[in-house]
Structures are given as C-alpha cells and as structure tokens.
Amino acid sequence: MITTTDLTKVYRSRGREVTALDGVSLHVEPGEMYGVIGRSGAGKSTLIRCVNLLERPDSGTVTVDGQDLTALPGPRHRAGRSLRQARTGIGMIFQHFNLLSSRTVRGNVELPLEILGLTRRERARKALELLDLVGLADHARAYPAQLSGGQKQRVGIARALAGDPKVLLSDEATSALDPETTRSVLQLLRDLNRQLGLTVLLITHEMDVVKAVCDSAALMEKGRIVEAGVVSDLLATPGSRLAHELFPVAGAVPGGDRTVVDITFHGDSAGQPVISHLARTHEVDVSILGAAMETVGGRQVGRMRIELPGHPDTNAAALAYLRERGLTVELPAEAEPIDKGPAPLDKSPDPDELAPESTR
C-alpha cells in the first residue's frame, strides 16, 4: 500500500546542510499498522511528510495504493489537480490537533468536506457519522476550547477520515497526551484499522505505542532505517535492536564463571513451564534475574534473564534444550552492547528545525 524507494531529503539554511533522509526504503502492506520509531532528529517527521508529498524528496519515489506520487506535478502546476486528488486518499493526524478555534467540532470535521465540494446537507451528515465513529457525536456543537486533549485528537482523527482515505498517517499523534488517553486513542486507531481496513503509518518516539498497536516497525537513526520487520518476527530474532528496545530485560550481567541467558517466550511457549522443566531435566540451579510478560502486537510475549552456574560451554546442553522448545536464546555478555543512555550531543541542527514553517 505504501512504498518508498531510496528517499533522500537535504535541508539547506544559512549555509548549513542537514540530510534528513538518506536512502530510505520502506514497505507497508495493505491493512497494516506500521510504526516508525526513533529519537528526535532521526528523520521521522520528514519521512511522513514525504509520503503525502507535503515535502517533496530530493530523489527517490513514493508509491501509495499503486500510484507514484513523486511522478505527479506539484499543486502549483497546471496539472497539479492529480496530486490533490491522490491526497484525498491519504488522511493525516497531527500531534497538536490543528483545530480551528472559531469552528465547532462539527465545523472542523466539515472543513475538508467543503474543500471536496459536498453540499451543506451532505457535509453535516458525513461529519456526524464520523463523530459518532470516534465517540464524539454528543460534542458536535462544542468548540475546541471546551474539549480535553484526547477529545481534540479524536476530532482530528474524524477530520482525517473525511475523505474516506485508504491510508492514515499519524505524526506523533499521542505524544501530547497522558498515558490513559494515549491508550484510548491508540485503541481507536486500532479499531478503525480493523473496521475500515485502513493502512496506518505512524511515527513515534514511544516504544509503548509500537508494542500496543503495531504489526510491523522500523527503527530510524540519522536519516536511515537501520532495522525493520514484523514485530513478532523481530522479537524472535537474536540480536535485534528493536526487540531489545521494545522489550528490555532487567537484571545486571555479572561476571565470573556464570552463564547469563536472555530468553524470549512467544507463541505456545509463553504459557509453558520451560524453566522448571530445564532445572529438573538437566539438574541445574537456575537463578532468575529479571522477567516480564507483556502483550506486543496483540500477542503474549515473555522475556526472562536467567543465570546458570558454569561457563557457557558447560551449559551447551541446557541452551540447546531451551532452543528446542522454540525459545529465542541470547547470551547478553557476548552481544554487542546497546546504548540505553541519552543521545550523544550533536552540533548539527534538527532536520525539522530547517523544514519550511508551513510543513512542520
């Protein structure tokens, strides 16, 4: 449904150049909820603006629902109508709602319908249907100042659905909301994804968002996608950075003649007493350093860090036993360390700060 190929975008301002996108290729399947995660300045916002061509990439292609948007003339061109028509199939949800304070809730939802040329009666009917869909039918005559943050975002979602889009883009839609409201808005997006068959591409810096609703995810750093895939597959991939970020395991890695093992339980193994069987079958003392069970991508997933006495070579049979039971087994002492601290200081500006004001 959404495919980007080798996207590049460089911002230039006052003699400075910042590469926001550096050869980004991404593929989102129809009906999928796809999350792009990364720190501030990674290029996430630029990527999502390039998908609907609010930002035109310097090179590369963007294809949505089989149509190459980058091949269409810009809106200022005489033939720019084709791009405007293509954009009606792409809804956009913004972080800061972008509601008009002078319009009622219904009036805000009707705005894109006015642009599409619907009659007053058609606009009113459609707007009320959409407000009912997002649970705000009884707030149609209210003004944005009378709404909570979560309600404002629901209005933004209803407005984004006005053109009956096939694709919904979410630009940090929950980052300004409290945790409980975030959960309700994410659940709404998931429900719309399933009920309407929407393809949803969302960007976020919150791992919990990806864990809660995403089928697939990509990790962005410095304008590049460094890892991508189906969330459940990533969790079963040894050494996956996204898996470690999505579901970190607590417990220090001690030294000495011990074997520390990180185990991921997924599928049928999540409910099996594998560790107790391991202790009995191999007569080994197992120390549990940390453990957690969460729902990731709609599936129960467990992570555990255990300690076995002796060097890994002496525990080869025990490790093989765990792998035979369908578990993902990693030795964190041998793995490349993952940076868990704050991002290093970078004197280069944030790409979004150099983006034109109208596209931020």
CSV table of C-alpha atoms in Angstrom, one decimal:
chain,number,residue,atom,x,y,z
A,1,MET,CA,0.0,0.0,0.0
A,2,ILE,CA,2.9,2.4,0.8
A,3,THR,CA,6.3,2.0,-0.7
A,4,THR,CA,9.2,4.4,-0.5
A,5,THR,CA,12.4,3.7,-2.5
A,6,ASP,CA,15.7,5.4,-1.8
A,7,LEU,CA,14.2,8.6,-0.5
A,8,THR,CA,16.7,11.4,0.1
A,9,LYS,CA,16.0,14.9,1.5
A,10,VAL,CA,18.5,17.6,2.4
A,11,TYR,CA,17.6,20.8,4.1
A,12,ARG,CA,19.7,23.9,3.4
A,13,SER,CA,19.6,27.0,5.5
A,14,ARG,CA,22.1,29.8,6.1
A,15,GLY,CA,24.9,27.9,4.6
A,16,ARG,CA,24.2,24.7,6.5
A,17,GLU,CA,23.1,21.3,5.1
A,18,VAL,CA,21.3,18.6,7.1
A,19,THR,CA,20.5,15.3,5.5
A,20,ALA,CA,17.1,14.4,6.9
A,21,LEU,CA,16.6,11.3,4.8
A,22,ASP,CA,19.4,9.2,3.4
A,23,GLY,CA,18.2,6.5,1.1
A,24,VAL,CA,15.1,5.4,3.0
A,25,SER,CA,13.2,2.4,1.6
A,26,LEU,CA,10.1,1.3,3.4
A,27,HIS,CA,7.2,-1.0,2.5
A,28,VAL,CA,3.8,-1.1,4.3
A,29,GLU,CA,1.3,-3.8,3.5
A,30,PRO,CA,-2.4,-3.1,2.9
A,31,GLY,CA,-4.3,-3.0,6.2
A,32,GLU,CA,-1.1,-3.0,8.3
A,33,MET,CA,-0.4,-0.7,11.3
A,34,TYR,CA,3.3,0.2,10.8
A,35,GLY,CA,5.3,2.2,13.3
A,36,VAL,CA,8.4,4.2,12.6
A,37,ILE,CA,10.3,4.9,15.8
A,38,GLY,CA,13.4,6.9,16.5
A,39,ARG,CA,14.8,9.8,18.6
A,40,SER,CA,14.2,13.4,17.8
A,41,GLY,CA,16.1,14.4,14.6
A,42,ALA,CA,16.1,10.9,13.2
A,43,GLY,CA,14.1,12.0,10.2
A,44,LYS,CA,10.7,10.5,11.1
A,45,SER,CA,8.6,13.6,10.6
A,46,THR,CA,10.3,14.3,7.3
A,47,LEU,CA,9.6,10.8,6.1
A,48,ILE,CA,5.9,11.0,6.9
A,49,ARG,CA,5.6,14.4,5.2
A,50,CYS,CA,7.3,12.9,2.1
A,51,VAL,CA,4.7,10.1,2.0
A,52,ASN,CA,1.9,12.6,1.2
A,53,LEU,CA,4.3,15.0,-0.5
A,54,LEU,CA,3.9,17.9,1.9
A,55,GLU,CA,7.6,17.6,1.5
A,56,ARG,CA,8.9,16.7,-2.0
A,57,PRO,CA,12.0,14.5,-1.7
A,58,ASP,CA,15.2,15.4,-3.5
A,59,SER,CA,15.3,11.9,-5.0
A,60,GLY,CA,13.6,8.6,-4.7
A,61,THR,CA,10.0,7.6,-5.2
A,62,VAL,CA,6.8,7.4,-3.1
A,63,THR,CA,4.1,5.0,-4.2
A,64,VAL,CA,0.7,4.9,-2.4
A,65,ASP,CA,-2.0,2.4,-3.5
A,66,GLY,CA,-0.1,1.7,-6.7
A,67,GLN,CA,0.3,5.4,-7.7
A,68,ASP,CA,3.7,7.0,-7.9
A,69,LEU,CA,3.1,10.4,-6.2
A,70,THR,CA,6.5,11.7,-6.9
A,71,ALA,CA,5.7,11.5,-10.7
A,72,LEU,CA,2.7,13.9,-10.2
A,73,PRO,CA,3.2,17.6,-10.7
A,74,GLY,CA,3.1,19.8,-7.7
A,75,PRO,CA,-0.1,21.7,-6.7
A,76,ARG,CA,1.2,25.0,-8.2
A,77,HIS,CA,1.5,23.3,-11.6
A,78,ARG,CA,-1.5,23.5,-14.0
A,79,ALA,CA,-1.8,19.7,-13.8
A,80,GLY,CA,-1.4,19.7,-10.0
A,81,ARG,CA,-5.0,18.5,-9.6
A,82,SER,CA,-3.8,14.9,-9.9
A,83,LEU,CA,-1.7,15.3,-6.8
A,84,ARG,CA,-4.6,16.9,-4.9
A,85,GLN,CA,-6.9,14.1,-5.9
A,86,ALA,CA,-4.3,11.5,-4.8
A,87,ARG,CA,-4.0,13.2,-1.4
A,88,THR,CA,-7.7,12.8,-0.7
A,89,GLY,CA,-6.9,9.1,-0.2
A,90,ILE,CA,-4.4,9.9,2.5
A,91,GLY,CA,-5.6,11.1,5.9
A,92,MET,CA,-3.2,12.9,8.3
A,93,ILE,CA,-3.4,13.2,12.1
A,94,PHE,CA,-1.2,15.9,13.7
A,95,GLN,CA,0.5,16.0,17.1
A,96,HIS,CA,-1.0,19.4,18.1
A,97,PHE,CA,-4.5,18.7,16.6
A,98,ASN,CA,-4.5,21.8,14.4
A,99,LEU,CA,-8.2,22.6,15.0
A,100,LEU,CA,-9.8,25.9,14.2
A,101,SER,CA,-10.9,27.5,17.4
A,102,SER,CA,-13.6,29.6,15.7
A,103,ARG,CA,-15.3,26.5,14.4
A,104,THR,CA,-17.4,23.9,16.3
A,105,VAL,CA,-16.3,20.3,16.4
A,106,ARG,CA,-18.7,19.5,13.5
A,107,GLY,CA,-17.4,22.6,11.6
A,108,ASN,CA,-13.8,21.3,11.9
A,109,VAL,CA,-14.7,17.9,10.5
A,110,GLU,CA,-16.7,19.6,7.7
A,111,LEU,CA,-13.8,21.7,6.6
A,112,PRO,CA,-12.2,19.1,4.3
A,113,LEU,CA,-15.7,18.2,3.1
A,114,GLU,CA,-16.2,21.8,2.0
A,115,ILE,CA,-12.9,21.6,0.0
A,116,LEU,CA,-14.2,18.4,-1.6
A,117,GLY,CA,-17.3,20.3,-2.7
A,118,LEU,CA,-20.0,18.5,-0.8
A,119,THR,CA,-23.3,20.2,-0.2
A,120,ARG,CA,-24.2,21.6,3.3
A,121,ARG,CA,-26.6,18.7,4.0
A,122,GLU,CA,-24.0,16.1,2.8
A,123,ARG,CA,-21.3,17.7,4.9
A,124,ALA,CA,-23.5,17.7,8.0
A,125,ARG,CA,-24.5,14.0,7.6
A,126,LYS,CA,-20.9,12.9,6.9
A,127,ALA,CA,-19.5,14.9,9.8
A,128,LEU,CA,-22.0,13.5,12.3
A,129,GLU,CA,-21.3,9.9,11.1
A,130,LEU,CA,-17.6,10.4,11.6
A,131,LEU,CA,-18.0,12.0,15.0
A,132,ASP,CA,-20.2,9.0,16.0
A,133,LEU,CA,-17.4,6.7,14.8
A,134,VAL,CA,-14.8,8.3,17.1
A,135,GLY,CA,-17.2,8.6,20.0
A,136,LEU,CA,-17.9,12.3,19.9
A,137,ALA,CA,-21.4,12.6,18.4
A,138,ASP,CA,-22.7,14.4,21.6
A,139,HIS,CA,-19.9,17.1,21.2
A,140,ALA,CA,-20.8,18.2,17.7
A,141,ARG,CA,-21.7,21.7,18.8
A,142,ALA,CA,-18.9,22.2,21.2
A,143,TYR,CA,-15.8,24.3,20.5
A,144,PRO,CA,-12.2,23.0,20.7
A,145,ALA,CA,-11.6,25.1,23.9
A,146,GLN,CA,-14.2,23.0,25.6
A,147,LEU,CA,-12.6,19.7,24.9
A,148,SER,CA,-9.9,17.7,26.6
A,149,GLY,CA,-6.7,16.8,24.7
A,150,GLY,CA,-7.9,13.3,23.9
A,151,GLN,CA,-11.2,14.6,22.6
A,152,LYS,CA,-9.4,17.1,20.4
A,153,GLN,CA,-7.3,14.3,18.9
A,154,ARG,CA,-10.5,12.3,18.2
A,155,VAL,CA,-11.8,15.3,16.3
A,156,GLY,CA,-8.5,15.3,14.4
A,157,ILE,CA,-9.0,11.7,13.6
A,158,ALA,CA,-12.6,12.2,12.4
A,159,ARG,CA,-11.4,15.1,10.2
A,160,ALA,CA,-8.6,12.9,8.7
A,161,LEU,CA,-11.3,10.3,7.8
A,162,ALA,CA,-13.5,12.8,6.0
A,163,GLY,CA,-12.2,12.0,2.5
A,164,ASP,CA,-12.7,8.2,3.0
A,165,PRO,CA,-8.9,7.6,2.9
A,166,LYS,CA,-7.3,4.2,2.4
A,167,VAL,CA,-4.2,5.4,4.2
A,168,LEU,CA,-3.9,7.2,7.6
A,169,LEU,CA,-0.7,8.9,8.6
A,170,SER,CA,-0.1,9.7,12.3
A,171,ASP,CA,2.5,12.3,13.2
A,172,GLU,CA,3.3,11.8,16.9
A,173,ALA,CA,-0.5,11.8,17.5
A,174,THR,CA,-0.3,10.7,21.1
A,175,SER,CA,2.9,12.4,22.4
A,176,ALA,CA,1.0,15.3,23.9
A,177,LEU,CA,-1.5,13.1,25.7
A,178,ASP,CA,-1.4,11.4,29.2
A,179,PRO,CA,-0.9,7.6,29.3
A,180,GLU,CA,-4.6,6.7,29.8
A,181,THR,CA,-5.7,9.0,27.0
A,182,THR,CA,-2.9,7.6,24.8
A,183,ARG,CA,-4.2,4.1,25.3
A,184,SER,CA,-7.8,5.1,24.3
A,185,VAL,CA,-6.6,6.9,21.2
A,186,LEU,CA,-4.4,4.0,20.2
A,187,GLN,CA,-7.2,1.6,20.7
A,188,LEU,CA,-9.4,3.8,18.5
A,189,LEU,CA,-6.8,3.8,15.7
A,190,ARG,CA,-6.6,0.0,16.0
A,191,ASP,CA,-10.4,-0.3,15.8
A,192,LEU,CA,-10.5,1.9,12.8
A,193,ASN,CA,-7.7,-0.1,11.2
A,194,ARG,CA,-9.7,-3.2,11.6
A,195,GLN,CA,-13.2,-1.9,10.9
A,196,LEU,CA,-12.4,0.2,7.8
A,197,GLY,CA,-9.4,-1.7,6.5
A,198,LEU,CA,-7.2,1.3,6.9
A,199,THR,CA,-3.5,1.2,6.4
A,200,VAL,CA,-1.9,3.2,9.2
A,201,LEU,CA,1.6,4.6,9.2
A,202,LEU,CA,2.5,6.2,12.5
A,203,ILE,CA,5.7,7.8,13.7
A,204,THR,CA,6.6,8.0,17.4
A,205,HIS,CA,9.4,8.1,19.9
A,206,GLU,CA,7.5,6.0,22.4
A,207,MET,CA,8.2,2.2,22.4
A,208,ASP,CA,4.9,1.6,24.2
A,209,VAL,CA,3.0,2.8,21.1
A,210,VAL,CA,4.7,0.2,18.9
A,211,LYS,CA,4.1,-2.5,21.5
A,212,ALA,CA,0.4,-1.6,21.8
A,213,VAL,CA,-0.8,-1.5,18.2
A,214,CYS,CA,1.8,-2.0,15.5
A,215,ASP,CA,2.0,-5.1,13.3
A,216,SER,CA,5.4,-4.0,11.9
A,217,ALA,CA,8.0,-1.4,12.9
A,218,ALA,CA,11.2,0.3,11.7
A,219,LEU,CA,13.9,1.9,13.7
A,220,MET,CA,15.3,5.2,12.2
A,221,GLU,CA,18.7,6.8,13.1
A,222,LYS,CA,20.3,9.8,11.4
A,223,GLY,CA,18.0,9.7,8.4
A,224,ARG,CA,18.3,5.9,7.8
A,225,ILE,CA,16.2,2.9,8.6
A,226,VAL,CA,18.6,0.6,10.5
A,227,GLU,CA,16.2,-2.2,11.2
A,228,ALA,CA,12.6,-3.1,10.1
A,229,GLY,CA,10.2,-6.1,10.1
A,230,VAL,CA,7.2,-7.7,11.6
A,231,VAL,CA,7.2,-7.1,15.4
A,232,SER,CA,6.6,-10.7,16.3
A,233,ASP,CA,9.4,-11.8,14.0
A,234,LEU,CA,11.8,-9.2,15.4
A,235,LEU,CA,11.1,-10.4,19.0
A,236,ALA,CA,12.2,-13.9,17.8
A,237,THR,CA,15.4,-12.6,16.1
A,238,PRO,CA,18.6,-12.8,18.2
A,239,GLY,CA,20.4,-9.6,18.3
A,240,SER,CA,17.5,-7.5,17.1
A,241,ARG,CA,18.0,-3.9,18.4
A,242,LEU,CA,14.3,-3.2,18.0
A,243,ALA,CA,13.4,-6.2,20.1
A,244,HIS,CA,15.7,-5.1,22.9
A,245,GLU,CA,14.4,-1.6,22.8
A,246,LEU,CA,10.7,-2.8,22.7
A,247,PHE,CA,11.1,-5.2,25.5
A,248,PRO,CA,14.3,-4.7,27.6
A,249,VAL,CA,15.2,-7.3,30.2
A,250,ALA,CA,16.1,-6.1,33.7
A,251,GLY,CA,18.9,-7.6,35.7
A,252,ALA,CA,22.6,-6.9,35.7
A,253,VAL,CA,25.0,-9.2,33.8
A,254,PRO,CA,27.5,-10.4,36.5
A,255,GLY,CA,31.0,-11.6,35.7
A,256,GLY,CA,32.7,-14.8,36.9
A,257,ASP,CA,32.1,-18.4,36.0
A,258,ARG,CA,28.4,-17.9,35.3
A,259,THR,CA,26.2,-18.1,32.2
A,260,VAL,CA,23.6,-15.3,31.8
A,261,VAL,CA,20.9,-16.1,29.3
A,262,ASP,CA,18.2,-13.8,27.9
A,263,ILE,CA,15.1,-15.8,26.8
A,264,THR,CA,12.1,-14.7,24.8
A,265,PHE,CA,8.9,-16.7,25.1
A,266,HIS,CA,6.5,-16.3,22.2
A,267,GLY,CA,3.7,-18.3,20.7
A,268,ASP,CA,2.7,-21.5,22.6
A,269,SER,CA,5.9,-21.4,24.6
A,270,ALA,CA,4.7,-18.3,26.5
A,271,GLY,CA,2.4,-20.5,28.7
A,272,GLN,CA,4.8,-23.4,29.2
A,273,PRO,CA,6.8,-24.1,32.4
A,274,VAL,CA,10.0,-24.4,30.5
A,275,ILE,CA,12.3,-23.1,33.2
A,276,SER,CA,11.1,-25.6,35.8
A,277,HIS,CA,11.5,-28.4,33.3
A,278,LEU,CA,15.0,-27.2,32.5
A,279,ALA,CA,16.0,-27.3,36.2
A,280,ARG,CA,14.6,-30.8,36.6
A,281,THR,CA,15.8,-32.4,33.3
A,282,HIS,CA,19.3,-31.1,33.5
A,283,GLU,CA,19.6,-30.9,37.3
A,284,VAL,CA,20.8,-27.3,37.1
A,285,ASP,CA,20.3,-24.5,39.5
A,286,VAL,CA,18.5,-21.6,37.7
A,287,SER,CA,18.6,-18.1,39.1
A,288,ILE,CA,16.0,-15.7,37.7
A,289,LEU,CA,17.5,-12.2,37.4
A,290,GLY,CA,14.5,-10.5,35.8
A,291,ALA,CA,11.3,-11.3,34.0
A,292,ALA,CA,8.2,-9.7,32.5
A,293,MET,CA,5.2,-10.7,30.4
A,294,GLU,CA,3.5,-8.2,28.0
A,295,THR,CA,1.2,-8.0,25.1
A,296,VAL,CA,3.1,-7.0,22.0
A,297,GLY,CA,1.5,-6.7,18.6
A,298,GLY,CA,-1.6,-8.4,20.1
A,299,ARG,CA,0.3,-11.4,21.2
A,300,GLN,CA,1.5,-12.5,24.7
A,301,VAL,CA,5.3,-12.3,24.9
A,302,GLY,CA,7.5,-13.1,27.8
A,303,ARG,CA,11.2,-12.1,28.4
A,304,MET,CA,13.4,-13.5,31.1
A,305,ARG,CA,17.0,-13.2,32.2
A,306,ILE,CA,18.4,-16.2,34.0
A,307,GLU,CA,21.7,-17.3,35.3
A,308,LEU,CA,23.2,-20.8,35.1
A,309,PRO,CA,26.3,-21.9,37.0
A,310,GLY,CA,29.4,-22.5,34.9
A,311,HIS,CA,30.8,-21.3,31.6
A,312,PRO,CA,28.5,-21.3,28.5
A,313,ASP,CA,30.5,-24.3,27.1
A,314,THR,CA,29.4,-26.4,30.1
A,315,ASN,CA,25.8,-25.3,29.6
A,316,ALA,CA,25.6,-26.2,25.9
A,317,ALA,CA,23.0,-29.0,26.6
A,318,ALA,CA,20.8,-26.7,28.6
A,319,LEU,CA,20.9,-23.9,26.0
A,320,ALA,CA,20.1,-26.5,23.3
A,321,TYR,CA,17.1,-27.6,25.4
A,322,LEU,CA,15.8,-24.1,25.5
A,323,ARG,CA,16.1,-23.6,21.8
A,324,GLU,CA,14.5,-26.9,21.1
A,325,ARG,CA,11.4,-25.6,23.0
A,326,GLY,CA,11.0,-22.8,20.5
A,327,LEU,CA,12.6,-20.1,22.6
A,328,THR,CA,14.8,-17.3,21.4
A,329,VAL,CA,18.0,-17.6,23.4
A,330,GLU,CA,20.7,-14.9,23.6
A,331,LEU,CA,23.9,-14.5,25.7
A,332,PRO,CA,24.0,-10.8,26.6
A,333,ALA,CA,27.6,-10.9,27.7
A,334,GLU,CA,28.6,-11.8,24.1
A,335,ALA,CA,26.2,-9.5,22.4
A,336,GLU,CA,27.1,-6.1,21.2
A,337,PRO,CA,26.1,-3.5,23.8
A,338,ILE,CA,23.0,-1.4,23.1
A,339,ASP,CA,23.1,2.3,24.0
A,340,LYS,CA,20.5,2.9,26.7
A,341,GLY,CA,21.6,6.3,27.7
A,342,PRO,CA,20.8,9.7,26.3
A,343,ALA,CA,21.6,10.5,22.7
A,344,PRO,CA,25.1,11.9,22.2
A,345,LEU,CA,25.4,15.6,21.8
A,346,ASP,CA,25.3,16.6,18.1
A,347,LYS,CA,26.1,20.0,17.0
A,348,SER,CA,24.2,19.6,13.7
A,349,PRO,CA,20.7,21.1,13.8
A,350,ASP,CA,17.5,19.0,13.9
A,351,PRO,CA,16.2,18.5,10.3
A,352,ASP,CA,12.7,19.5,11.4
A,353,GLU,CA,14.0,22.9,12.5
A,354,LEU,CA,15.2,23.6,9.0
A,355,ALA,CA,11.9,22.4,7.4
A,356,PRO,CA,9.7,25.2,5.9
A,357,GLU,CA,7.4,26.6,8.5
A,358,SER,CA,4.3,25.6,6.5
A,359,THR,CA,5.2,21.9,6.6
A,360,ARG,CA,6.1,21.5,10.3
